[in-house]
């Protein structure tokens, strides 16, 4: 996911946003992020009026939830969180339009819209996974994370990872299982709670 158009996230600004009464911080946040969010939406095919609705939804969601969230010094995590909220808002707008005009779309157009929705759902899942990884990585010692990452992301065989790490294959399987369980827990919490449902 390209984030070249996102502004650099200021840790000081994020801290100020935890105080809803800090109007100067919120104005600065909107000035910095509104253009980036508009571009984010328009790159995903939204018309200006719908993109503006998404931007307002994201700002409202941020206003309602930022005071309760903690972000690490990894500045990419905030962008992932913000873009996940935006993607969910885009998905909802598209889904409402498809449902409202289901019978009016020619079959080919309806199929194209449904394919786009599936792609958007994949992008939501990818950004949610990025958030979850940022959150849980520090909870595991380097060998455990290395084992998980090598098997899950790099596609290495568990026995090769075990030999490289001086461990048994069963240890590698257990490391992978433990990390995956933790990631699932965090993603489930994000999906069920206020963390991504601020609007």
XYZ file of N, CA and C in Angstrom, residues 37-140:
312
model
N -6.272 12.462 2.586
C -7.434 11.570 2.608
C -8.254 11.696 1.332
N -8.386 12.927 0.814
C -9.113 13.109 -0.447
C -8.425 12.332 -1.569
N -7.100 12.454 -1.639
C -6.366 11.723 -2.673
C -6.498 10.219 -2.472
N -6.430 9.786 -1.226
C -6.581 8.369 -0.894
C -7.914 7.841 -1.427
N -8.987 8.604 -1.224
C -10.322 8.199 -1.676
C -10.437 8.240 -3.194
N -9.929 9.301 -3.802
C -10.066 9.449 -5.247
C -9.252 8.407 -6.001
N -8.132 7.977 -5.410
C -7.357 6.898 -6.040
C -8.139 5.586 -6.039
N -9.138 5.502 -5.185
C -9.963 4.298 -5.116
C -11.311 4.503 -5.784
N -11.398 5.510 -6.659
C -12.547 5.677 -7.536
C -13.715 6.481 -6.994
N -13.587 7.116 -5.843
C -14.704 7.881 -5.300
C -14.805 9.245 -5.967
N -16.064 9.672 -6.196
C -16.313 11.023 -6.662
C -16.033 11.985 -5.516
N -15.873 13.257 -5.845
C -15.495 14.258 -4.843
C -16.463 14.290 -3.675
N -17.768 14.286 -3.952
C -18.753 14.397 -2.864
C -18.664 13.204 -1.919
N -18.472 12.006 -2.465
C -18.339 10.815 -1.615
C -17.011 10.840 -0.855
N -15.953 11.311 -1.521
C -14.653 11.409 -0.857
C -14.733 12.380 0.320
N -15.448 13.477 0.141
C -15.617 14.438 1.236
C -16.358 13.810 2.415
N -17.365 12.979 2.108
C -18.090 12.273 3.181
C -17.156 11.346 3.949
N -16.293 10.646 3.226
C -15.346 9.739 3.878
C -14.386 10.526 4.765
N -13.884 11.634 4.257
C -12.944 12.452 5.039
C -13.608 12.912 6.335
N -14.844 13.364 6.252
C -15.547 13.785 7.461
C -15.749 12.612 8.422
N -16.061 11.438 7.878
C -16.224 10.251 8.718
C -14.928 9.890 9.427
N -13.811 10.009 8.703
C -12.510 9.692 9.300
C -12.195 10.677 10.421
N -12.431 11.964 10.178
C -12.164 12.960 11.216
C -13.057 12.740 12.432
N -14.310 12.403 12.200
C -15.219 12.132 13.313
C -14.756 10.900 14.087
N -14.354 9.859 13.348
C -13.842 8.654 13.996
C -12.593 8.937 14.801
N -11.693 9.745 14.239
C -10.475 10.103 14.963
C -10.807 10.892 16.225
N -11.745 11.810 16.110
C -12.130 12.636 17.261
C -12.674 11.768 18.398
N -13.452 10.761 18.036
C -14.083 9.913 19.051
C -13.136 8.911 19.677
N -12.088 8.529 18.970
C -11.274 7.409 19.450
C -9.836 7.733 19.800
N -9.280 8.824 19.288
C -7.853 9.072 19.475
C -7.446 9.202 20.937
N -8.304 9.740 21.764
C -7.907 9.931 23.167
C -7.652 8.604 23.875
N -8.251 7.517 23.370
C -8.108 6.211 24.021
C -7.052 5.324 23.380
N -6.442 5.778 22.286
C -5.492 4.932 21.570
C -4.069 5.323 21.877
N -3.191 4.326 21.854
C -1.767 4.563 22.039
C -1.047 4.158 20.762
N -0.206 5.040 20.282
C 0.580 4.735 19.098
C 2.048 4.685 19.485
N 2.740 3.729 18.909
C 4.166 3.604 19.178
C 4.913 4.693 18.426
N 6.215 4.733 18.638
C 7.020 5.721 17.931
C 7.142 5.383 16.448
N 6.682 4.210 16.058
C 6.660 3.844 14.647
C 5.556 4.652 13.983
N 5.930 5.658 13.236
C 4.943 6.593 12.713
C 4.057 5.981 11.639
N 4.488 4.884 11.028
C 3.657 4.238 10.022
C 2.383 3.662 10.599
N 2.390 3.375 11.889
C 1.214 2.762 12.496
C 0.017 3.702 12.457
N 0.215 4.995 12.674
C -0.898 5.939 12.638
C -1.489 6.007 11.238
N -0.640 6.041 10.229
C -1.143 6.065 8.852
C -1.940 4.806 8.543
N -1.457 3.673 9.037
C -2.200 2.420 8.812
C -3.570 2.475 9.479
N -3.602 2.988 10.699
C -4.863 3.098 11.436
C -5.820 4.022 10.697
N -5.326 5.181 10.265
C -6.170 6.164 9.587
C -6.664 5.625 8.244
N -5.782 4.984 7.500
C -6.194 4.466 6.196
C -7.165 3.301 6.336
N -7.056 2.533 7.414
C -8.014 1.441 7.623
C -9.408 1.996 7.889
N -9.502 3.059 8.680
C -10.800 3.704 8.902
C -11.335 4.230 7.585
N -10.480 4.875 6.783
C -10.918 5.418 5.493
C -11.382 4.303 4.560
N -10.640 3.206 4.517
C -11.020 2.092 3.642
C -12.377 1.514 4.035
N -12.623 1.404 5.332
C -13.908 0.879 5.784
C -15.043 1.822 5.408
N -14.793 3.135 5.502
C -15.808 4.112 5.113
C -16.066 4.049 3.605
N -14.994 3.907 2.816
C -15.147 3.772 1.358
C -15.951 2.520 1.036
N -15.611 1.428 1.705
C -16.314 0.164 1.468
C -17.811 0.322 1.754
N -18.142 0.982 2.872
C -19.553 1.164 3.242
C -20.302 2.001 2.216
N -19.679 3.086 1.744
C -20.337 3.937 0.750
C -20.586 3.154 -0.533
N -19.589 2.438 -0.989
C -19.766 1.641 -2.216
C -20.837 0.570 -2.037
N -20.808 -0.089 -0.885
C -21.775 -1.158 -0.633
C -23.203 -0.603 -0.617
N -23.395 0.563 -0.020
C -24.721 1.188 0.004
C -25.191 1.525 -1.402
N -24.290 2.024 -2.244
C -24.670 2.367 -3.625
C -25.018 1.118 -4.425
N -24.244 0.065 -4.230
C -24.534 -1.184 -4.939
C -25.896 -1.718 -4.511
N -26.158 -1.711 -3.188
C -27.434 -2.226 -2.680
C -28.604 -1.380 -3.153
N -28.426 -0.057 -3.172
C -29.524 0.839 -3.537
C -29.874 0.754 -5.026
N -28.888 0.444 -5.846
C -29.118 0.450 -7.299
C -28.847 -0.913 -7.942
N -28.995 -1.963 -7.147
C -28.669 -3.318 -7.604
C -29.293 -3.646 -8.955
N -30.585 -3.374 -9.105
C -31.316 -3.756 -10.321
C -31.002 -2.861 -11.510
N -30.336 -1.734 -11.289
C -30.066 -0.795 -12.373
C -28.733 -1.054 -13.071
N -27.856 -1.825 -12.419
C -26.542 -2.068 -13.001
C -26.604 -3.177 -14.041
N -26.002 -2.964 -15.214
C -25.850 -4.085 -16.158
C -24.965 -5.153 -15.506
N -25.144 -6.405 -15.889
C -24.377 -7.494 -15.247
C -22.867 -7.265 -15.225
N -22.298 -6.772 -16.333
C -20.848 -6.563 -16.369
C -20.420 -5.490 -15.373
N -21.198 -4.410 -15.278
C -20.869 -3.336 -14.352
C -20.998 -3.816 -12.906
N -22.045 -4.594 -12.635
C -22.243 -5.129 -11.285
C -21.080 -6.034 -10.904
N -20.635 -6.863 -11.840
C -19.497 -7.746 -11.578
C -18.242 -6.928 -11.288
N -18.009 -5.854 -12.051
C -16.841 -5.005 -11.834
C -16.884 -4.369 -10.442
N -18.077 -3.897 -10.039
C -18.221 -3.275 -8.724
C -17.955 -4.286 -7.602
N -18.434 -5.511 -7.783
C -18.224 -6.534 -6.763
C -16.744 -6.931 -6.676
N -16.060 -6.987 -7.812
C -14.622 -7.272 -7.816
C -13.879 -6.167 -7.079
N -14.268 -4.906 -7.332
C -13.638 -3.786 -6.635
C -13.868 -3.860 -5.131
N -15.068 -4.302 -4.731
C -15.348 -4.445 -3.300
C -14.459 -5.514 -2.670
N -14.250 -6.607 -3.390
C -13.373 -7.664 -2.867
C -11.939 -7.158 -2.734
N -11.487 -6.376 -3.718
C -10.138 -5.797 -3.638
C -10.022 -4.861 -2.447
N -11.063 -4.074 -2.235
C -11.063 -3.144 -1.107
C -11.043 -3.910 0.215
N -11.803 -5.001 0.288
C -11.797 -5.830 1.503
C -10.400 -6.405 1.744
N -9.722 -6.817 0.670
C -8.347 -7.317 0.814
C -7.420 -6.220 1.335
N -7.612 -4.997 0.848
C -6.776 -3.881 1.297
C -7.041 -3.565 2.767
N -8.303 -3.642 3.177
C -8.647 -3.440 4.590
C -7.943 -4.488 5.447
N -8.016 -5.744 5.016
C -7.372 -6.824 5.770
C -5.858 -6.625 5.852
N -5.270 -6.150 4.747
C -3.819 -5.937 4.719
C -3.407 -4.840 5.698
N -4.164 -3.733 5.721
C -3.793 -2.650 6.631
C -4.062 -3.037 8.082
N -5.135 -3.811 8.318
C -5.405 -4.292 9.677
C -4.279 -5.217 10.143
N -3.784 -6.046 9.229
C -2.667 -6.936 9.573
C -1.413 -6.129 9.896
N -1.172 -5.052 9.145
C -0.022 -4.182 9.422
C -0.125 -3.602 10.826
N -1.316 -3.136 11.190
C -1.534 -2.611 12.533
C -1.280 -3.675 13.587
N -1.814 -4.863 13.359
C -1.661 -5.943 14.335
C -0.194 -6.326 14.499
N 0.531 -6.408 13.390
C 1.951 -6.749 13.459
C 2.715 -5.700 14.247
N 2.430 -4.425 13.971
C 3.101 -3.347 14.709
C 2.856 -3.474 16.210
N 1.658 -3.910 16.558
C 1.308 -3.995 17.978
C 1.950 -5.183 18.677
N 1.974 -6.351 18.014
C 2.383 -7.567 18.737
C 3.854 -7.935 18.565
N 4.533 -7.371 17.583
C 5.911 -7.797 17.304
C 6.808 -7.695 18.536
N 6.654 -6.596 19.282
C 7.512 -6.382 20.454
C 7.210 -7.357 21.586
N 6.096 -8.076 21.514
C 5.729 -9.009 22.579
C 6.517 -10.313 22.499
N 7.174 -10.554 21.363
C 7.871 -11.824 21.156
C 9.375 -11.594 21.065
